[in-house]
Amino acid sequence: MNFNMKEAIEVLERTPQALAFFLSGLSDTWLNCNEGEGTWTVSEVIEHLIELEKDTWIPRLAFILQEGESKPFPAIDLNSHTIESSSIEQKLFEFKTLRTQNLAKLKGYVETELNLESTGLHPRLGVVKVRELLSTWVVHDLTHTAQIVRVMAGRYRTDIGPWKEYIGILKK
Amino acid sequence: MNFNMKEAIEVLERTPQALAFFLSGLSDTWLNCNEGEGTWTVSEVIEHLIELEKDTWIPRLAFILQEGESKPFPAIDLNSHTIESSSIEQKLFEFKTLRTQNLAKLKGYVETELNLESTGLHPRLGVVKVRELLSTWVVHDLTHTAQIVRVMAGRYRTDIGPWKEYIGILKK
């Protein structure tokens, strides 16, 4: 096990700003490309990150601390993209704002002696721990960052010609 | 084919700063983790990006334009990490500085009517085009960004518990 609250917060507080720097001002061709029907564009990944910032990480932490295993978390819709049309810059700003608020809440819980081994009930996965939820928050940032760059790389799949032999991201 | 010089430069000019935002100040545990023996740490990925900024992208472009297919590019050592020990912040600054210089050179070539279909000779891959070299430069940024976040995510492989079912980045 490697989870460490300080190190986890280091990543969580950096993701929105790093993505904002990488994606702000990019051409729509980058932001609106996807990996085929039923897959997400770069913009949709950011919308997904916003949605989970609103209804998943801190709400589920609060739910565990209040309910324990007495009842399961409310289900979330992973395909929900309810955000009104707005620019990528506005979306990235919203993500960053929500993240800042959520990290302030997390730090509040930590100050009141958050028990990482406290358990709650996931509607599909069963018993889960606070440590697992917070680790997943971090890894979720990382997996969707990987998704963003993979989606973008896919645009040049044929353009790179013979170099495709060396480029792992395009081998799937 | 999707390669477009303006859009390619958009990505190339953002990568160093985005990585600097993401990685500066991170704990060594994040920067020095890898995926097992013979794999790179996050810091080593940045060293690799620096090495290729020095000896690959613009030098090979210049080589193509001067030599055509008359002789192959000099081989590069993909495992070269000749950088003296320095902090991640210094490495990221070096990457950004070299990238800025190289994009200025690229823009110089573009202004003198760079032909994307010009060909050179890769020592292993055979005939390659300028367009393919420049596309690969972009995709190389993306694939190593994906590598960085994948290496980091791997630290929490067991910490996330049952959520591993949902996290694609840890499924390999």
Tab-separated table of N, CA and C in Angstrom, chain A residues 40 43-56 76-86 91 94 98:
chain	number	residue	atom	x	y	z
A	40	TRP	N	-15.527	9.210	-25.780
A	40	TRP	CA	-15.534	10.602	-25.361
A	40	TRP	C	-14.509	11.452	-26.099
A	43	SER	N	-13.135	17.262	-24.552
A	43	SER	CA	-14.070	18.118	-23.811
A	43	SER	C	-14.980	17.301	-22.917
A	44	GLU	N	-15.438	16.168	-23.418
A	44	GLU	CA	-16.342	15.327	-22.617
A	44	GLU	C	-15.631	14.716	-21.413
A	45	VAL	N	-14.334	14.447	-21.555
A	45	VAL	CA	-13.586	13.955	-20.398
A	45	VAL	C	-13.575	15.015	-19.299
A	46	ILE	N	-13.377	16.275	-19.688
A	46	ILE	CA	-13.377	17.348	-18.683
A	46	ILE	C	-14.765	17.466	-18.042
A	47	GLU	N	-15.814	17.335	-18.838
A	47	GLU	CA	-17.174	17.369	-18.269
A	47	GLU	C	-17.360	16.243	-17.245
A	48	HIS	N	-16.837	15.079	-17.574
A	48	HIS	CA	-16.923	13.938	-16.654
A	48	HIS	C	-16.169	14.227	-15.347
A	49	LEU	N	-14.993	14.825	-15.465
A	49	LEU	CA	-14.237	15.181	-14.263
A	49	LEU	C	-15.028	16.179	-13.407
A	50	ILE	N	-15.709	17.112	-14.062
A	50	ILE	CA	-16.543	18.088	-13.335
A	50	ILE	C	-17.687	17.378	-12.620
A	51	GLU	N	-18.371	16.482	-13.340
A	51	GLU	CA	-19.514	15.781	-12.748
A	51	GLU	C	-19.107	15.029	-11.486
A	52	LEU	N	-17.973	14.324	-11.560
A	52	LEU	CA	-17.567	13.537	-10.391
A	52	LEU	C	-17.088	14.430	-9.250
A	53	GLU	N	-16.579	15.598	-9.611
A	53	GLU	CA	-16.192	16.547	-8.572
A	53	GLU	C	-17.442	17.007	-7.810
A	54	LYS	N	-18.558	17.092	-8.545
A	54	LYS	CA	-19.814	17.542	-7.916
A	54	LYS	C	-20.469	16.450	-7.079
A	55	ASP	N	-20.552	15.241	-7.624
A	55	ASP	CA	-21.453	14.269	-6.980
A	55	ASP	C	-20.788	12.995	-6.478
A	56	THR	N	-19.469	12.892	-6.573
A	56	THR	CA	-18.870	11.607	-6.228
A	56	THR	C	-17.884	11.652	-5.060
A	76	ILE	N	-24.216	6.745	-9.330
A	76	ILE	CA	-23.920	7.899	-10.180
A	76	ILE	C	-23.990	7.467	-11.632
A	77	ASP	N	-24.277	8.439	-12.472
A	77	ASP	CA	-24.367	8.157	-13.910
A	77	ASP	C	-23.050	8.585	-14.551
A	78	LEU	N	-22.229	7.590	-14.906
A	78	LEU	CA	-20.902	7.914	-15.448
A	78	LEU	C	-20.975	8.557	-16.830
A	79	ASN	N	-22.125	8.502	-17.458
A	79	ASN	CA	-22.249	9.125	-18.779
A	79	ASN	C	-22.991	10.454	-18.731
A	80	SER	N	-23.173	10.961	-17.534
A	80	SER	CA	-23.869	12.235	-17.399
A	80	SER	C	-22.988	13.393	-17.876
A	81	HIS	N	-23.515	14.154	-18.810
A	81	HIS	CA	-22.812	15.376	-19.247
A	81	HIS	C	-23.844	16.482	-19.287
A	82	THR	N	-24.193	16.984	-18.126
A	82	THR	CA	-25.322	17.910	-18.033
A	82	THR	C	-24.899	19.369	-18.162
A	83	ILE	N	-23.635	19.570	-18.446
A	83	ILE	CA	-23.117	20.937	-18.475
A	83	ILE	C	-23.628	21.680	-19.711
A	84	GLU	N	-24.096	22.883	-19.471
A	84	GLU	CA	-24.525	23.705	-20.604
A	84	GLU	C	-23.312	23.965	-21.492
A	85	SER	N	-23.598	24.184	-22.749
A	85	SER	CA	-22.475	24.385	-23.660
A	85	SER	C	-21.643	25.572	-23.192
A	86	SER	N	-20.374	25.347	-23.045
A	86	SER	CA	-19.468	26.418	-22.640
A	86	SER	C	-18.107	26.104	-23.226
A	91	LYS	N	-14.974	25.337	-18.834
A	91	LYS	CA	-15.054	24.009	-18.197
A	91	LYS	C	-13.849	23.764	-17.287
A	94	GLU	N	-14.200	25.695	-14.180
A	94	GLU	CA	-15.171	25.073	-13.269
A	94	GLU	C	-14.549	23.871	-12.558
A	98	LEU	N	-14.163	23.725	-8.487
A	98	LEU	CA	-14.755	22.645	-7.698
A	98	LEU	C	-13.680	21.859	-6.956
